[in-house]
Structure formats: structure tokens, C-alpha cells
Amino acid sequence: DGADAWAITTDITVDDPEVTVRGDRATIVVVDTGDADSYGVFVSVVPLDDQAMADEQDVQVTKLRLQ
């Protein structure tokens, strides 16, 4: 909607033989709300190797709007 925003998506992997999951894919979006005292923040984390959830994560990020 024209608001300044910054986004990052990264894979967070676990290197511990006692942990049974490989890691997560995290997406963080920070939006300038126009208020000098606050920002909008969206955080989404899905398991690595779950492509359906990763695809849905991408869809939801494209739907973000500042209201």
C-alpha cells in the first residue's frame, strides 16, 4: 500500500544430534506505520522441508496491508 517496509526470510538450521527437526524458515517484515514511536511487525516461522507451509507463508506476506 506504499508504506516503507523491510523483509527478510532465512533458514534457521539446528546442528544438535539430540534435536529431531532440521530447522525452520523464518520471515520477518517490519513496516513503517508513520508513527515515530512504533512499527508494525509480522513474524512467520514454518518447518524446513514443508513446502506447502512455505508456499502459504509466501502468500500471506503478499497479503500484508497497513490499515
Short mmCIF file of N, CA and C in Angstrom, two decimals:
data_model
loop_
_atom_site.label_atom_id
_atom_site.label_comp_id
_atom_site.label_asym_id
_atom_site.label_seq_id
_atom_site.Cartn_x
_atom_site.Cartn_y
_atom_site.Cartn_z
N ASP A 1 0.81 -1.20 0.00
CA ASP A 1 0.00 0.00 0.00
C ASP A 1 0.85 1.26 0.00
N GLY A 2 2.15 1.13 -0.24
CA GLY A 2 3.03 2.27 -0.34
C GLY A 2 3.82 2.59 0.91
N ALA A 3 3.56 1.90 2.02
CA ALA A 3 4.32 2.15 3.23
C ALA A 3 5.72 1.55 3.09
N ASP A 4 6.71 2.23 3.67
CA ASP A 4 8.06 1.66 3.68
C ASP A 4 8.06 0.40 4.53
N ALA A 5 8.72 -0.63 4.04
CA ALA A 5 8.79 -1.89 4.78
C ALA A 5 10.08 -2.61 4.43
N TRP A 6 10.50 -3.45 5.35
CA TRP A 6 11.70 -4.25 5.16
C TRP A 6 11.36 -5.68 5.50
N ALA A 7 11.85 -6.61 4.70
CA ALA A 7 11.55 -8.03 4.93
C ALA A 7 12.81 -8.86 4.79
N ILE A 8 12.85 -9.92 5.58
CA ILE A 8 13.94 -10.88 5.46
C ILE A 8 13.35 -12.27 5.67
N THR A 9 13.82 -13.20 4.86
CA THR A 9 13.48 -14.61 5.02
C THR A 9 14.78 -15.37 5.11
N THR A 10 14.87 -16.25 6.09
CA THR A 10 16.10 -17.01 6.29
C THR A 10 15.79 -18.40 6.82
N ASP A 11 16.65 -19.32 6.52
CA ASP A 11 16.56 -20.66 7.09
C ASP A 11 17.38 -20.71 8.36
N ILE A 12 16.76 -21.22 9.41
CA ILE A 12 17.44 -21.40 10.69
C ILE A 12 17.60 -22.90 10.89
N THR A 13 18.83 -23.37 10.87
CA THR A 13 19.07 -24.81 10.99
C THR A 13 19.58 -25.16 12.38
N VAL A 14 19.32 -26.40 12.76
CA VAL A 14 19.72 -26.89 14.07
C VAL A 14 20.83 -27.91 13.88
N ASP A 15 21.92 -27.71 14.56
CA ASP A 15 23.05 -28.62 14.49
C ASP A 15 23.26 -29.27 15.86
N ASP A 16 22.27 -30.10 16.22
CA ASP A 16 22.31 -30.77 17.52
C ASP A 16 21.74 -32.17 17.31
N PRO A 17 22.52 -33.20 17.51
CA PRO A 17 22.05 -34.56 17.26
C PRO A 17 20.87 -34.96 18.15
N GLU A 18 20.64 -34.26 19.23
CA GLU A 18 19.51 -34.58 20.10
C GLU A 18 18.20 -33.94 19.65
N VAL A 19 18.27 -33.04 18.69
CA VAL A 19 17.07 -32.38 18.17
C VAL A 19 16.67 -33.08 16.88
N THR A 20 15.40 -33.45 16.78
CA THR A 20 14.95 -34.28 15.66
C THR A 20 14.48 -33.48 14.45
N VAL A 21 14.40 -32.18 14.56
CA VAL A 21 13.98 -31.36 13.42
C VAL A 21 15.19 -30.71 12.78
N ARG A 22 15.09 -30.45 11.48
CA ARG A 22 16.20 -29.84 10.75
C ARG A 22 16.29 -28.34 10.98
N GLY A 23 15.13 -27.71 11.21
CA GLY A 23 15.12 -26.27 11.44
C GLY A 23 13.85 -25.63 10.93
N ASP A 24 13.88 -24.32 10.78
CA ASP A 24 12.72 -23.54 10.37
C ASP A 24 13.10 -22.51 9.32
N ARG A 25 12.09 -22.08 8.59
CA ARG A 25 12.19 -20.95 7.66
C ARG A 25 11.45 -19.80 8.32
N ALA A 26 12.14 -18.71 8.59
CA ALA A 26 11.53 -17.57 9.26
C ALA A 26 11.44 -16.38 8.31
N THR A 27 10.30 -15.71 8.34
CA THR A 27 10.11 -14.46 7.60
C THR A 27 9.71 -13.39 8.60
N ILE A 28 10.40 -12.27 8.53
CA ILE A 28 10.10 -11.13 9.40
C ILE A 28 9.92 -9.91 8.50
N VAL A 29 8.80 -9.21 8.70
CA VAL A 29 8.51 -7.98 7.95
C VAL A 29 8.31 -6.86 8.97
N VAL A 30 9.01 -5.76 8.77
CA VAL A 30 8.86 -4.58 9.61
C VAL A 30 8.33 -3.45 8.74
N VAL A 31 7.25 -2.81 9.20
CA VAL A 31 6.59 -1.77 8.40
C VAL A 31 6.60 -0.45 9.15
N ASP A 32 6.96 0.60 8.43
CA ASP A 32 6.89 1.95 8.97
C ASP A 32 5.42 2.37 8.98
N THR A 33 4.87 2.54 10.18
CA THR A 33 3.45 2.88 10.31
C THR A 33 3.18 4.37 10.18
N GLY A 34 4.24 5.15 10.12
CA GLY A 34 4.07 6.60 10.10
C GLY A 34 4.07 7.20 11.50
N ASP A 35 4.09 6.35 12.52
CA ASP A 35 4.15 6.78 13.92
C ASP A 35 5.60 6.63 14.38
N ALA A 36 6.21 7.72 14.80
CA ALA A 36 7.62 7.69 15.18
C ALA A 36 7.89 6.78 16.37
N ASP A 37 6.86 6.41 17.12
CA ASP A 37 7.05 5.61 18.32
C ASP A 37 6.77 4.12 18.13
N SER A 38 6.35 3.70 16.93
CA SER A 38 6.04 2.27 16.77
C SER A 38 6.19 1.84 15.31
N TYR A 39 6.40 0.55 15.15
CA TYR A 39 6.45 -0.09 13.84
C TYR A 39 5.48 -1.25 13.83
N GLY A 40 5.05 -1.64 12.65
CA GLY A 40 4.29 -2.88 12.51
C GLY A 40 5.27 -4.01 12.27
N VAL A 41 5.00 -5.16 12.90
CA VAL A 41 5.90 -6.31 12.76
C VAL A 41 5.07 -7.56 12.47
N PHE A 42 5.50 -8.32 11.47
CA PHE A 42 4.90 -9.61 11.13
C PHE A 42 6.01 -10.64 11.21
N VAL A 43 5.75 -11.74 11.92
CA VAL A 43 6.72 -12.82 12.04
C VAL A 43 6.01 -14.12 11.69
N SER A 44 6.64 -14.91 10.83
CA SER A 44 6.09 -16.21 10.45
C SER A 44 7.23 -17.22 10.42
N VAL A 45 6.99 -18.37 11.05
CA VAL A 45 8.00 -19.43 11.09
C VAL A 45 7.33 -20.74 10.69
N VAL A 46 7.93 -21.42 9.71
CA VAL A 46 7.42 -22.72 9.26
C VAL A 46 8.56 -23.72 9.24
N PRO A 47 8.25 -25.00 9.41
CA PRO A 47 9.31 -26.01 9.41
C PRO A 47 10.00 -26.12 8.04
N LEU A 48 11.30 -26.31 8.07
CA LEU A 48 12.00 -26.63 6.83
C LEU A 48 11.44 -27.94 6.28
N ASP A 49 11.51 -28.11 5.01
CA ASP A 49 11.04 -29.32 4.33
C ASP A 49 9.52 -29.43 4.26
N ASP A 50 8.78 -28.39 4.62
CA ASP A 50 7.33 -28.39 4.45
C ASP A 50 6.99 -27.33 3.39
N GLN A 51 7.06 -27.75 2.14
CA GLN A 51 6.90 -26.80 1.03
C GLN A 51 5.51 -26.17 1.02
N ALA A 52 4.48 -26.94 1.38
CA ALA A 52 3.13 -26.38 1.39
C ALA A 52 3.02 -25.21 2.37
N MET A 53 3.60 -25.37 3.54
CA MET A 53 3.57 -24.28 4.52
C MET A 53 4.43 -23.10 4.06
N ALA A 54 5.56 -23.38 3.44
CA ALA A 54 6.43 -22.31 2.92
C ALA A 54 5.69 -21.52 1.84
N ASP A 55 4.97 -22.23 0.98
CA ASP A 55 4.19 -21.55 -0.07
C ASP A 55 3.12 -20.66 0.55
N GLU A 56 2.44 -21.17 1.58
CA GLU A 56 1.40 -20.38 2.25
C GLU A 56 2.01 -19.18 2.96
N GLN A 57 3.17 -19.34 3.53
CA GLN A 57 3.88 -18.23 4.16
C GLN A 57 4.11 -17.12 3.13
N ASP A 58 4.56 -17.49 1.95
CA ASP A 58 4.79 -16.51 0.89
C ASP A 58 3.50 -15.80 0.49
N VAL A 59 2.41 -16.55 0.39
CA VAL A 59 1.12 -15.96 0.03
C VAL A 59 0.68 -14.94 1.07
N GLN A 60 0.80 -15.31 2.34
CA GLN A 60 0.34 -14.41 3.40
C GLN A 60 1.17 -13.13 3.45
N VAL A 61 2.46 -13.21 3.18
CA VAL A 61 3.29 -12.00 3.15
C VAL A 61 2.81 -11.05 2.05
N THR A 62 2.42 -11.58 0.91
CA THR A 62 1.95 -10.71 -0.18
C THR A 62 0.61 -10.05 0.16
N LYS A 63 -0.11 -10.60 1.12
CA LYS A 63 -1.41 -10.04 1.51
C LYS A 63 -1.32 -8.98 2.60
N LEU A 64 -0.14 -8.74 3.15
CA LEU A 64 0.00 -7.78 4.22
C LEU A 64 -0.34 -6.37 3.73
N ARG A 65 -1.13 -5.66 4.53
CA ARG A 65 -1.51 -4.27 4.23
C ARG A 65 -1.51 -3.47 5.52
N LEU A 66 -1.06 -2.25 5.45
CA LEU A 66 -1.11 -1.34 6.58
C LEU A 66 -2.45 -0.62 6.56
N GLN A 67 -3.19 -0.74 7.65
CA GLN A 67 -4.51 -0.09 7.72
C GLN A 67 -4.58 0.87 8.86
#
